[in-house]
Structure formats: C-alpha cells, structure tokens
C-alpha cells in the first residue's frame, strides 16, 4: 500500500485555519470552501484539530461539524482536540467522521472516551497523537496535557500509544507550521512500527520521500509547504 | 428511495452525502418503520459486533430479511459488509445476518502477526455474467480505481464460499468486496474513495 499524504488544519466554528506552531493562526476561509478543493490537490485524508492549549479564539470555540454533516467530502475526515465524552458522543451521533484522534487522553491510564470510540466505532477508527519537541541534544520531549508542559518521552508512552491505537501520529510541535523541518532522524529512532505511524509537523517533499522509503504509513502536511511566505 | 441505516454508529451522514451526488431520493432511517421501498445501505465505521447488536436491538434484521426477500439491494460498507457475513470475531464475537457465506476474523499475516489495513489500494471489480451488478454497469468489463480501506478485521478468502455467479476481489487473502445477487458487500469505503466511489454510485440504481 502506498504512503498516504494527508493535510492537517485547525478548526473553530465553521472556519478552518492554518496554524503557526499552534500559537497564531490565519484563516483559510469557510470549511465548505476548503472541502470542495481537497481532492483537486490530491489530499488522501484530512485531519481537523480544534486546538485547546492555544485556542484560536478566547473563550475556546471548537470546530462546528454542521457543515461537514451536510457536505460530500470524498476523502476520510479525522478529528482531534478536546475529545471529551460529550464531543465524542455528539460526533458519533452526527455520523460524519471516519476517525478520531486522541492526544491528552492517551496519557490517562483508564480513558473511557477512547474505550467508547473503540467499542462503538472500532479500533481502526482510533488514532493517537504524541505531541513532541526535539531539543538541541536530540532529546525528545512529550507535551503533557495535564501540566501544559513538556517532559521526557518514555518508551512506555510509545508502547501505550501503539497498544491502544490503530495508528500513531508523531507530531513535531517545534516544527509545526514553521519554516523548520520535521526532526526526522531523532523521531524515526523511536518509531516501533513504521506501517502504523504518521509523521506531522514541518513535513516537506524531502522528508516525505525519506518517510516513504522507511515504510511510514502516512505524512500529514501542515502549512509550511502550502504557504511559502512562512519560509 | 435509498435508505441508509443509522443503527446508532457509523458514518451514515458521510454515506448520505455521497449518495446525494447521485440522487435526492435518499434518507437516513433510524427505525424499520421509516423504510421506503428501494435499496438499503448499511454504513461502516464501527465495530461489526456492536453494529450487529444494534441492528438486532432496533429490529433492523427483520427488515433486512424482508428487503432481501423482495430482491431489493442490501449494500454493506466496511463493518456494514462484515455484518452480512455468518459471524464476526470482533470484541466478544457475534452471529451476523448470514447473507454471505463468509466469516470475519482479526486479520493476521502468514506469521500470525495482527494486521491493520488503512489506506488506498487499487481494486478491480469485474463486471461479468448475468448479474445485478453487471446490469448496473452495462457496457463495462471492469471497474478499476483506488479504494480507501480502514479495517483491522476482515473476511478471510475461502474459495469454497464463492460460486460461479459471485463477483469478488481478494487482497492479502481477505475479501475486498463480495457481490452475490442483490447483496453487495464492500470492505472498502466507496463514499470516501473519491473517483472510484463516484463511479460506484451507479450500483445504487
């Protein structure tokens, strides 16, 4: 199976945004307008994140799925960000999402929301996300939702993500939406199952080729390549 | 009318939006009494065991039997395809509708390692014989394209399960689709398979 090329955007209300390191945002326009153009650009799948740690608006306004519920999108849609029980229940009721991404919930020892999605939507619908930062010594740090800060990545974090989820996104937060490129060498060292791993954050055509050679399941582009003014 | 089953789980809205590319005669039904004569689609994105339990709980299984007896199409997608089988091993396991002589198990490779199939694969749907499917696609010999798959459980290929008039495809030893008379099963997601999916809308007539 060929490596998939996805695209990740941030969402709030009915609009999609590109993110610069989840710290600042620029509107891409209404969601329906973007969906119409996805296939034309050869995108294999779309991840929509409603960022909570640095929300697009204060107070936090998550992405509104009403447009998605009514519109034909010919590729799979994945959602993530603030996946509480009520959000997941509402999404399951709407029936317009193919996969669900969990980041902070992965760090809870017993997470009822992930269990619920696994039970009802199937394990194939569960994606995990490890939000990482690579320092100058090539040490890898994991964003811990509960403390809103980083701690050293442990083997346990990786094993647990693979154990619970069908696929795991290795997201380079230090490169996401920035001119810096994905920390390929450092992060590839901790990947156990390339065919169940997705790379995101500063992906460019060169890293895409490397990932494809390494048998990585998918890469998700963010805005660095799509918008050259960010270079 | 094309009836899309909402058994409490699945991407039924995505499937409705796909069908709406072809016809406005489409509705999502949450109970058997909402059914209007025509094909039925059982969507995927679900555990086949949970989906089958919900189908029984909402009495959709009796409705499917009636739809089937009248020769209307029943189209299963992904988990919706898997519930057309005899049984599924997913979770605690469940007896399914039994419209297709296959069984659903956790996918494994030759060494016994668990497999997950997520992504785009080329598929070929042969159009042959005097079948409902060949009637849908008159003038075509084969439908080719890339299809989107997302599953950890699958229907293991069993050559004794298929008969001469069945149309089927196999990849990595698991069925990609299995079509028998008015029962259409797709392991992949036509509603999320871009161009191939739009081509397969003709199967809804």
CSV table of C-alpha atoms in Angstrom, one decimal:
chain,number,residue,atom,x,y,z
A,1,UNK,CA,0.0,0.0,0.0
A,2,UNK,CA,1.4,3.4,-0.9
A,3,UNK,CA,2.1,6.0,1.8
A,4,UNK,CA,-0.8,8.4,2.3
A,5,UNK,CA,-0.4,12.1,2.1
A,6,UNK,CA,-2.8,14.0,4.4
A,7,UNK,CA,-3.3,17.6,5.3
A,8,UNK,CA,-3.9,19.0,8.8
A,9,UNK,CA,-5.8,22.2,9.6
A,10,UNK,CA,-7.2,23.8,12.7
A,11,UNK,CA,-10.9,24.5,13.0
A,12,UNK,CA,-13.0,26.8,15.0
A,13,UNK,CA,-16.7,27.4,14.5
A,14,UNK,CA,-17.3,27.0,10.7
A,15,UNK,CA,-13.9,28.1,9.6
A,16,UNK,CA,-10.6,26.4,9.0
A,17,UNK,CA,-7.2,28.0,9.9
A,18,UNK,CA,-3.6,27.4,9.3
A,19,UNK,CA,-1.6,27.4,12.4
A,20,UNK,CA,1.9,28.7,13.1
A,21,UNK,CA,3.1,26.4,15.9
A,22,UNK,CA,-0.4,26.5,17.5
A,23,UNK,CA,0.4,30.0,18.7
A,24,UNK,CA,-1.0,32.2,15.9
A,25,UNK,CA,-3.5,31.4,13.2
A,26,UNK,CA,-4.5,32.6,9.8
A,27,UNK,CA,-8.0,31.9,8.4
A,28,UNK,CA,-8.2,29.8,5.3
A,29,UNK,CA,-11.9,30.5,4.9
A,30,UNK,CA,-15.1,28.6,5.4
A,31,UNK,CA,-14.8,24.8,5.8
A,32,UNK,CA,-17.1,24.0,2.9
A,33,UNK,CA,-15.0,26.1,0.5
A,34,UNK,CA,-11.9,24.1,1.6
A,35,UNK,CA,-13.6,20.7,1.4
A,36,UNK,CA,-14.5,21.4,-2.3
A,37,UNK,CA,-10.8,21.8,-3.2
A,38,UNK,CA,-9.2,19.0,-1.2
A,39,UNK,CA,-9.5,16.3,-3.8
A,40,UNK,CA,-8.2,18.6,-6.5
A,41,UNK,CA,-5.0,18.9,-4.6
A,42,UNK,CA,-4.6,15.1,-4.3
A,43,UNK,CA,-5.1,15.0,-0.5
A,44,UNK,CA,-5.7,11.5,0.8
A,45,UNK,CA,-7.2,12.4,4.2
A,46,UNK,CA,-7.9,15.5,6.3
A,47,UNK,CA,-7.2,16.0,10.0
A,48,UNK,CA,-9.2,18.8,11.7
A,49,UNK,CA,-7.9,19.9,15.1
A,50,UNK,CA,-9.7,22.2,17.5
A,51,UNK,CA,-6.7,23.5,19.4
A,52,UNK,CA,-7.3,23.9,23.1
A,53,UNK,CA,-3.9,24.7,24.6
A,54,UNK,CA,-3.6,27.9,22.5
A,55,UNK,CA,-7.2,28.3,21.2
A,56,UNK,CA,-7.9,30.3,18.1
A,57,UNK,CA,-10.5,32.4,20.0
A,58,UNK,CA,-10.9,33.2,23.6
A,59,UNK,CA,-13.1,31.7,25.0
A,60,UNK,CA,-12.4,28.4,23.3
A,61,UNK,CA,-14.7,27.7,20.4
A,62,UNK,CA,-14.4,24.3,18.9
A,63,UNK,CA,-14.9,23.3,15.3
A,64,UNK,CA,-18.6,23.1,14.3
A,65,UNK,CA,-19.4,19.9,12.4
A,66,UNK,CA,-22.7,21.1,10.9
A,67,UNK,CA,-21.1,21.8,7.5
A,68,UNK,CA,-19.4,18.5,7.4
A,69,UNK,CA,-22.6,16.7,8.3
A,70,UNK,CA,-24.3,18.1,5.2
A,71,UNK,CA,-21.5,18.1,2.6
A,72,UNK,CA,-19.9,15.4,0.5
A,73,UNK,CA,-16.2,15.1,1.2
A,74,UNK,CA,-14.7,12.3,-1.0
A,75,UNK,CA,-11.8,11.5,1.4
A,76,UNK,CA,-11.7,10.4,5.0
A,77,UNK,CA,-12.0,13.0,7.8
A,78,UNK,CA,-10.3,12.7,11.1
A,79,UNK,CA,-11.0,15.0,14.1
A,80,UNK,CA,-9.0,15.8,17.2
A,81,UNK,CA,-8.7,18.3,20.0
A,82,UNK,CA,-10.7,18.4,23.2
A,83,UNK,CA,-12.2,15.0,22.6
A,84,UNK,CA,-14.4,14.9,25.7
A,85,UNK,CA,-17.1,12.3,26.2
A,86,UNK,CA,-19.8,14.8,25.1
A,87,UNK,CA,-17.9,15.8,22.0
A,88,UNK,CA,-17.3,12.2,21.0
A,89,UNK,CA,-21.0,11.3,21.7
A,90,UNK,CA,-22.1,14.2,19.5
A,91,UNK,CA,-19.7,13.2,16.7
A,92,UNK,CA,-20.9,9.6,16.8
A,93,UNK,CA,-24.5,10.8,16.6
A,94,UNK,CA,-23.7,13.0,13.6
A,95,UNK,CA,-22.1,10.2,11.7
A,96,UNK,CA,-19.9,12.4,9.5
A,97,UNK,CA,-16.4,11.5,10.8
A,98,UNK,CA,-14.3,8.4,9.9
A,99,UNK,CA,-11.6,8.5,12.5
A,100,UNK,CA,-10.9,10.1,15.9
A,101,UNK,CA,-7.6,11.4,17.2
A,102,UNK,CA,-6.6,11.5,20.8
A,103,UNK,CA,-3.6,13.2,22.3
A,104,UNK,CA,-4.1,14.2,26.0
A,105,UNK,CA,-6.5,11.3,26.6
A,106,UNK,CA,-3.7,8.9,25.7
A,107,UNK,CA,-1.9,9.8,28.9
A,108,UNK,CA,-4.8,8.8,31.2
A,109,UNK,CA,-4.4,5.2,32.4
A,110,UNK,CA,-8.1,4.4,32.0
A,111,UNK,CA,-9.7,6.5,29.4
A,112,UNK,CA,-13.4,5.9,29.0
A,113,UNK,CA,-13.6,8.1,25.9
A,114,UNK,CA,-11.1,6.1,23.9
A,115,UNK,CA,-12.8,2.9,25.2
A,116,UNK,CA,-16.1,4.2,23.9
A,117,UNK,CA,-14.8,5.0,20.5
A,118,UNK,CA,-13.1,1.6,20.3
A,119,UNK,CA,-16.2,-0.2,21.3
A,120,UNK,CA,-18.6,1.7,19.0
A,121,UNK,CA,-16.6,2.9,16.1
A,122,UNK,CA,-14.0,0.1,16.2
A,123,UNK,CA,-10.3,0.2,17.0
A,124,UNK,CA,-9.4,1.0,13.4
A,125,UNK,CA,-11.0,4.5,14.0
A,126,UNK,CA,-8.7,5.4,16.8
A,127,UNK,CA,-5.6,7.5,16.1
A,128,UNK,CA,-3.2,8.6,18.8
A,129,UNK,CA,-1.1,11.7,18.7
A,130,UNK,CA,2.2,12.1,20.5
A,131,UNK,CA,3.0,15.9,20.5
A,132,UNK,CA,6.8,16.1,20.6
A,133,UNK,CA,9.6,18.6,20.8
A,134,UNK,CA,13.2,17.7,19.9
A,135,UNK,CA,15.8,19.8,21.7
A,136,UNK,CA,19.4,20.7,20.6
A,137,UNK,CA,20.8,17.5,22.1
A,138,UNK,CA,18.3,15.5,20.0
A,139,UNK,CA,16.4,14.5,23.2
A,140,UNK,CA,12.6,14.1,22.7
A,141,UNK,CA,10.1,15.7,24.9
A,142,UNK,CA,6.3,14.9,25.1
A,143,UNK,CA,3.7,17.5,25.7
A,144,UNK,CA,1.8,16.6,28.8
A,145,UNK,CA,-1.8,17.9,28.6
A,146,UNK,CA,-2.4,17.8,32.4
A,147,UNK,CA,0.6,20.0,33.2
A,148,UNK,CA,0.5,22.1,29.9
A,149,UNK,CA,4.2,21.5,29.6
A,150,UNK,CA,6.8,19.0,28.3
A,151,UNK,CA,8.5,16.1,30.0
A,152,UNK,CA,10.9,13.5,28.6
A,153,UNK,CA,9.4,10.9,26.3
A,154,UNK,CA,9.4,7.4,27.7
A,155,UNK,CA,9.3,4.1,26.0
A,156,UNK,CA,6.0,3.5,27.9
A,157,UNK,CA,4.4,6.4,26.1
A,158,UNK,CA,5.1,5.0,22.7
A,159,UNK,CA,4.2,1.4,23.6
A,160,UNK,CA,0.9,2.5,25.1
A,161,UNK,CA,0.0,4.6,22.1
A,162,UNK,CA,0.6,1.7,19.7
A,163,UNK,CA,-1.2,-0.6,22.1
A,164,UNK,CA,-4.4,1.5,22.3
A,165,UNK,CA,-4.5,3.0,18.8
A,166,UNK,CA,-4.6,1.7,15.2
A,167,UNK,CA,-2.1,4.3,14.1
A,168,UNK,CA,0.1,6.9,16.0
A,169,UNK,CA,0.9,10.4,14.8
A,170,UNK,CA,4.4,11.6,15.7
A,171,UNK,CA,3.8,15.3,15.7
A,172,UNK,CA,6.9,17.6,15.8
A,173,UNK,CA,5.5,20.6,17.7
A,174,UNK,CA,8.7,22.5,17.3
A,175,UNK,CA,8.3,22.4,13.5
A,176,UNK,CA,4.6,22.5,13.2
A,177,UNK,CA,3.6,25.4,11.0
A,178,UNK,CA,7.1,26.9,11.0
A,179,UNK,CA,9.9,27.1,8.5
A,180,UNK,CA,11.8,24.5,10.4
A,181,UNK,CA,11.6,20.9,9.1
A,182,UNK,CA,10.4,17.8,10.8
A,183,UNK,CA,13.0,16.3,13.1
A,184,UNK,CA,13.2,13.2,11.1
A,185,UNK,CA,16.4,11.5,12.4
A,186,UNK,CA,15.6,11.9,16.1
A,187,UNK,CA,11.9,10.9,15.8
A,188,UNK,CA,12.5,8.0,13.5
A,189,UNK,CA,14.7,6.4,16.2
A,190,UNK,CA,11.6,6.0,18.5
A,191,UNK,CA,9.2,4.7,15.9
A,192,UNK,CA,8.5,1.0,16.5
A,193,UNK,CA,6.0,0.2,13.7
A,194,UNK,CA,6.6,2.4,10.6
A,195,UNK,CA,3.5,0.9,8.9
A,196,UNK,CA,1.3,2.2,11.8
A,197,UNK,CA,3.0,5.6,12.1
A,198,UNK,CA,2.2,9.0,10.7
A,199,UNK,CA,4.6,12.0,10.6
A,200,UNK,CA,3.3,15.5,11.0
A,201,UNK,CA,4.9,19.0,11.7
A,202,UNK,CA,7.2,20.5,9.2
A,203,UNK,CA,6.9,17.8,6.6
A,204,UNK,CA,8.4,18.8,3.2
A,205,UNK,CA,8.9,16.8,0.0
A,206,UNK,CA,12.4,15.7,1.0
A,207,UNK,CA,11.1,14.2,4.4
A,208,UNK,CA,8.1,12.8,2.5
A,209,UNK,CA,10.5,10.8,0.3
A,210,UNK,CA,12.5,9.6,3.3
A,211,UNK,CA,9.3,8.5,5.1
A,212,UNK,CA,8.1,6.6,2.1
A,213,UNK,CA,11.4,4.7,1.9
A,214,UNK,CA,11.2,3.9,5.6
A,215,UNK,CA,7.7,2.4,5.1
A,216,UNK,CA,5.9,5.1,7.1
A,217,UNK,CA,2.1,4.8,6.8
A,218,UNK,CA,1.4,8.5,6.1
A,219,UNK,CA,2.7,12.0,6.3
A,220,UNK,CA,0.4,15.0,7.1
A,221,UNK,CA,1.4,18.3,5.7
A,222,UNK,CA,0.8,21.5,7.6
A,223,UNK,CA,1.2,24.9,6.2
A,224,UNK,CA,5.0,25.2,5.7
A,225,UNK,CA,4.9,23.8,2.2
A,226,UNK,CA,1.5,25.0,1.3
A,227,UNK,CA,2.3,28.6,2.1
A,228,UNK,CA,5.8,29.7,1.1
A,229,UNK,CA,5.6,33.1,2.8
A,230,UNK,CA,6.2,31.2,6.0
A,231,UNK,CA,9.7,30.3,5.0
B,1,UNK,CA,-35.8,5.7,-2.2
B,2,UNK,CA,-32.3,4.8,-1.0
B,3,UNK,CA,-32.4,4.0,2.7
B,4,UNK,CA,-29.2,4.5,4.8
B,5,UNK,CA,-29.3,2.7,8.1
B,6,UNK,CA,-28.5,4.6,11.3
B,7,UNK,CA,-28.1,1.9,13.9
B,8,UNK,CA,-26.5,4.3,16.3
B,9,UNK,CA,-23.0,4.0,14.9
B,10,UNK,CA,-21.3,4.5,11.6
B,11,UNK,CA,-20.6,7.4,9.2
B,12,UNK,CA,-24.2,7.4,7.9
B,13,UNK,CA,-24.1,11.2,7.1
B,14,UNK,CA,-21.0,10.8,5.0
B,15,UNK,CA,-22.7,8.0,3.1
B,16,UNK,CA,-25.9,10.1,2.7
B,17,UNK,CA,-23.8,12.9,1.3
B,18,UNK,CA,-22.1,10.5,-1.1
B,19,UNK,CA,-25.4,9.1,-2.3
B,20,UNK,CA,-26.8,12.6,-2.7
B,21,UNK,CA,-24.3,13.1,-5.5
B,22,UNK,CA,-26.4,10.7,-7.5
B,23,UNK,CA,-30.0,11.2,-6.3
B,24,UNK,CA,-32.0,13.3,-4.0
B,25,UNK,CA,-34.1,10.2,-3.2
B,26,UNK,CA,-32.1,9.3,-0.1
B,27,UNK,CA,-33.0,9.2,3.6
B,28,UNK,CA,-31.3,8.1,6.8
B,29,UNK,CA,-33.5,5.7,8.7
B,30,UNK,CA,-33.3,5.1,12.5
B,31,UNK,CA,-36.1,2.5,12.7
B,32,UNK,CA,-37.5,-0.1,10.3
B,33,UNK,CA,-40.9,1.7,10.0
B,34,UNK,CA,-39.1,4.6,8.2
B,35,UNK,CA,-38.1,2.3,5.4
B,36,UNK,CA,-39.4,3.2,1.9
B,37,UNK,CA,-39.1,0.7,-1.0
B,38,UNK,CA,-35.7,0.6,-2.5
B,39,UNK,CA,-32.1,-0.3,-1.7
B,40,UNK,CA,-30.7,-0.3,1.8
B,41,UNK,CA,-27.2,0.8,2.7
B,42,UNK,CA,-25.5,-0.4,6.0
B,43,UNK,CA,-22.6,2.0,6.6
B,44,UNK,CA,-19.3,1.2,8.2
B,45,UNK,CA,-17.0,2.9,10.7
B,46,UNK,CA,-17.9,0.7,13.6
B,47,UNK,CA,-17.2,-2.5,15.4
B,48,UNK,CA,-19.1,-5.2,13.5
B,49,UNK,CA,-20.1,-6.8,16.7
B,50,UNK,CA,-21.5,-3.6,18.2
B,51,UNK,CA,-23.2,-2.8,14.8
B,52,UNK,CA,-24.8,-6.2,14.7
B,53,UNK,CA,-26.1,-5.9,18.3
B,54,UNK,CA,-27.6,-2.5,17.5
B,55,UNK,CA,-29.2,-3.9,14.3
B,56,UNK,CA,-30.9,-6.6,16.3
B,57,UNK,CA,-31.9,-4.2,19.1
B,58,UNK,CA,-33.5,-1.9,16.6
B,59,UNK,CA,-35.2,-4.8,14.7
B,60,UNK,CA,-33.4,-3.9,11.5
B,61,UNK,CA,-32.6,-7.6,11.0
B,62,UNK,CA,-36.2,-8.5,10.3
B,63,UNK,CA,-36.5,-5.5,8.0
B,64,UNK,CA,-33.4,-6.7,6.1
B,65,UNK,CA,-34.9,-10.1,5.6
B,66,UNK,CA,-38.0,-8.5,4.1
B,67,UNK,CA,-35.9,-6.2,1.8
B,68,UNK,CA,-33.9,-9.2,0.8
B,69,UNK,CA,-36.9,-11.4,0.1
B,70,UNK,CA,-38.3,-8.7,-2.3
B,71,UNK,CA,-35.0,-8.7,-4.2
B,72,UNK,CA,-34.1,-5.1,-3.2
B,73,UNK,CA,-30.4,-4.4,-2.9
B,74,UNK,CA,-28.6,-4.5,0.5
B,75,UNK,CA,-25.3,-2.8,0.3
B,76,UNK,CA,-22.9,-3.2,3.2
B,77,UNK,CA,-19.8,-1.0,3.6
B,78,UNK,CA,-16.8,-2.0,5.8
B,79,UNK,CA,-18.4,-3.0,9.1
B,80,UNK,CA,-21.7,-3.0,7.2
B,81,UNK,CA,-20.2,-5.5,4.8
B,82,UNK,CA,-19.0,-7.6,7.7
B,83,UNK,CA,-22.4,-7.9,9.3
B,84,UNK,CA,-23.6,-9.5,6.0
B,85,UNK,CA,-21.3,-12.5,6.9
B,86,UNK,CA,-22.2,-15.5,9.0
B,87,UNK,CA,-20.3,-14.3,12.1
B,88,UNK,CA,-17.7,-11.8,13.4
B,89,UNK,CA,-15.0,-12.4,15.9
B,90,UNK,CA,-14.6,-8.7,16.8
B,91,UNK,CA,-14.9,-8.0,20.5
B,92,UNK,CA,-16.8,-10.8,22.2
B,93,UNK,CA,-18.0,-12.0,18.8
B,94,UNK,CA,-21.5,-12.2,17.3
B,95,UNK,CA,-23.7,-14.1,14.9
B,96,UNK,CA,-24.4,-11.9,11.9
B,97,UNK,CA,-27.0,-11.7,9.1
B,98,UNK,CA,-25.7,-14.7,7.1
B,99,UNK,CA,-26.4,-13.3,3.7
B,100,UNK,CA,-22.8,-14.0,2.5
B,101,UNK,CA,-21.1,-17.4,3.4
B,102,UNK,CA,-18.0,-15.8,5.0
B,103,UNK,CA,-16.7,-15.2,8.5
B,104,UNK,CA,-15.0,-12.1,9.9
B,105,UNK,CA,-11.8,-12.5,11.9
B,106,UNK,CA,-8.9,-10.4,13.2
B,107,UNK,CA,-6.6,-10.0,10.2
B,108,UNK,CA,-3.2,-11.8,10.5
B,109,UNK,CA,-0.2,-12.2,8.2
B,110,UNK,CA,1.3,-15.6,7.4
B,111,UNK,CA,3.4,-15.5,10.7
B,112,UNK,CA,0.3,-14.8,12.8
B,113,UNK,CA,1.0,-11.2,13.4
B,114,UNK,CA,-2.0,-8.9,13.6
B,115,UNK,CA,-2.6,-6.8,10.5
B,116,UNK,CA,-4.2,-3.4,10.1
B,117,UNK,CA,-5.3,-2.2,6.7
B,118,UNK,CA,-5.6,1.6,6.4
B,119,UNK,CA,-5.0,3.4,3.2
B,120,UNK,CA,-5.6,3.4,-0.5
B,121,UNK,CA,-5.3,0.2,-2.6
B,122,UNK,CA,-6.0,-0.5,-6.2
B,123,UNK,CA,-9.1,-2.6,-6.7
B,124,UNK,CA,-10.7,-4.2,-9.7
B,125,UNK,CA,-14.4,-5.0,-9.8
B,126,UNK,CA,-15.1,-7.4,-12.6
B,127,UNK,CA,-18.4,-6.9,-14.5
B,128,UNK,CA,-19.3,-10.3,-15.8
B,129,UNK,CA,-22.2,-12.7,-16.3
B,130,UNK,CA,-25.9,-12.1,-15.9
B,131,UNK,CA,-25.8,-10.4,-12.5
B,132,UNK,CA,-27.5,-7.4,-11.0
B,133,UNK,CA,-24.1,-5.8,-10.7
B,134,UNK,CA,-23.3,-6.3,-14.4
B,135,UNK,CA,-26.7,-4.9,-15.2
B,136,UNK,CA,-25.8,-1.8,-13.2
B,137,UNK,CA,-22.6,-1.4,-15.2
B,138,UNK,CA,-23.8,-2.4,-18.7
B,139,UNK,CA,-21.0,-1.9,-21.3
B,140,UNK,CA,-18.2,-2.1,-18.8
B,141,UNK,CA,-15.9,-5.2,-18.3
B,142,UNK,CA,-14.1,-4.0,-15.2
B,143,UNK,CA,-14.2,-1.0,-12.8
B,144,UNK,CA,-10.7,0.0,-11.6
B,145,UNK,CA,-9.6,2.6,-9.2
B,146,UNK,CA,-8.1,3.3,-5.8
B,147,UNK,CA,-10.2,2.5,-2.8
B,148,UNK,CA,-9.9,3.7,0.7
B,149,UNK,CA,-9.7,0.9,3.3
B,150,UNK,CA,-9.7,1.2,7.1
B,151,UNK,CA,-10.1,-2.1,9.0
B,152,UNK,CA,-8.4,-4.5,11.4
B,153,UNK,CA,-11.0,-7.3,11.0
B,154,UNK,CA,-11.7,-8.9,7.6
B,155,UNK,CA,-13.4,-11.7,5.8
B,156,UNK,CA,-10.8,-14.3,5.1
B,157,UNK,CA,-10.9,-15.5,1.5
B,158,UNK,CA,-12.4,-19.0,1.2
B,159,UNK,CA,-12.7,-20.4,-2.3
B,160,UNK,CA,-15.3,-22.9,-1.2
B,161,UNK,CA,-17.5,-19.9,-0.2
B,162,UNK,CA,-17.8,-18.5,-3.7
B,163,UNK,CA,-20.0,-19.7,-6.6
B,164,UNK,CA,-19.8,-19.1,-10.3
B,165,UNK,CA,-22.1,-16.0,-10.3
B,166,UNK,CA,-20.5,-14.3,-7.4
B,167,UNK,CA,-18.3,-11.3,-8.0
B,168,UNK,CA,-15.5,-10.8,-5.6
B,169,UNK,CA,-12.0,-9.4,-5.1
B,170,UNK,CA,-9.2,-10.5,-2.8
B,171,UNK,CA,-6.2,-8.7,-1.4
B,172,UNK,CA,-3.7,-10.1,1.1
B,173,UNK,CA,-6.0,-13.1,1.5
B,174,UNK,CA,-9.0,-11.1,2.5
B,175,UNK,CA,-12.1,-10.1,0.5
B,176,UNK,CA,-12.1,-6.6,-0.8
B,177,UNK,CA,-15.7,-7.0,-2.0
B,178,UNK,CA,-18.2,-9.8,-2.4
B,179,UNK,CA,-21.3,-9.4,-4.5
B,180,UNK,CA,-24.0,-12.1,-4.7
B,181,UNK,CA,-27.3,-11.3,-6.5
B,182,UNK,CA,-28.8,-8.3,-4.6
B,183,UNK,CA,-26.3,-8.4,-1.7
B,184,UNK,CA,-23.4,-6.0,-2.3
B,185,UNK,CA,-20.5,-6.1,0.2
B,186,UNK,CA,-17.6,-3.6,0.1
B,187,UNK,CA,-14.8,-3.9,2.6
B,188,UNK,CA,-13.5,-0.5,1.4
B,189,UNK,CA,-15.3,2.8,1.7
B,190,UNK,CA,-16.8,3.9,-1.7
B,191,UNK,CA,-18.1,7.1,0.0
B,192,UNK,CA,-14.5,8.0,0.8
B,193,UNK,CA,-12.8,6.7,-2.4
B,194,UNK,CA,-13.0,9.8,-4.5
B,195,UNK,CA,-13.4,9.0,-8.2
B,196,UNK,CA,-13.9,5.3,-7.8
B,197,UNK,CA,-16.6,6.0,-5.2
B,198,UNK,CA,-18.4,8.3,-7.5
B,199,UNK,CA,-18.3,5.7,-10.3
B,200,UNK,CA,-19.8,3.1,-7.9
B,201,UNK,CA,-22.8,5.3,-7.4
B,202,UNK,CA,-24.3,3.5,-10.4
B,203,UNK,CA,-24.6,0.4,-8.3
B,204,UNK,CA,-27.4,2.2,-6.4
B,205,UNK,CA,-29.9,2.1,-9.2
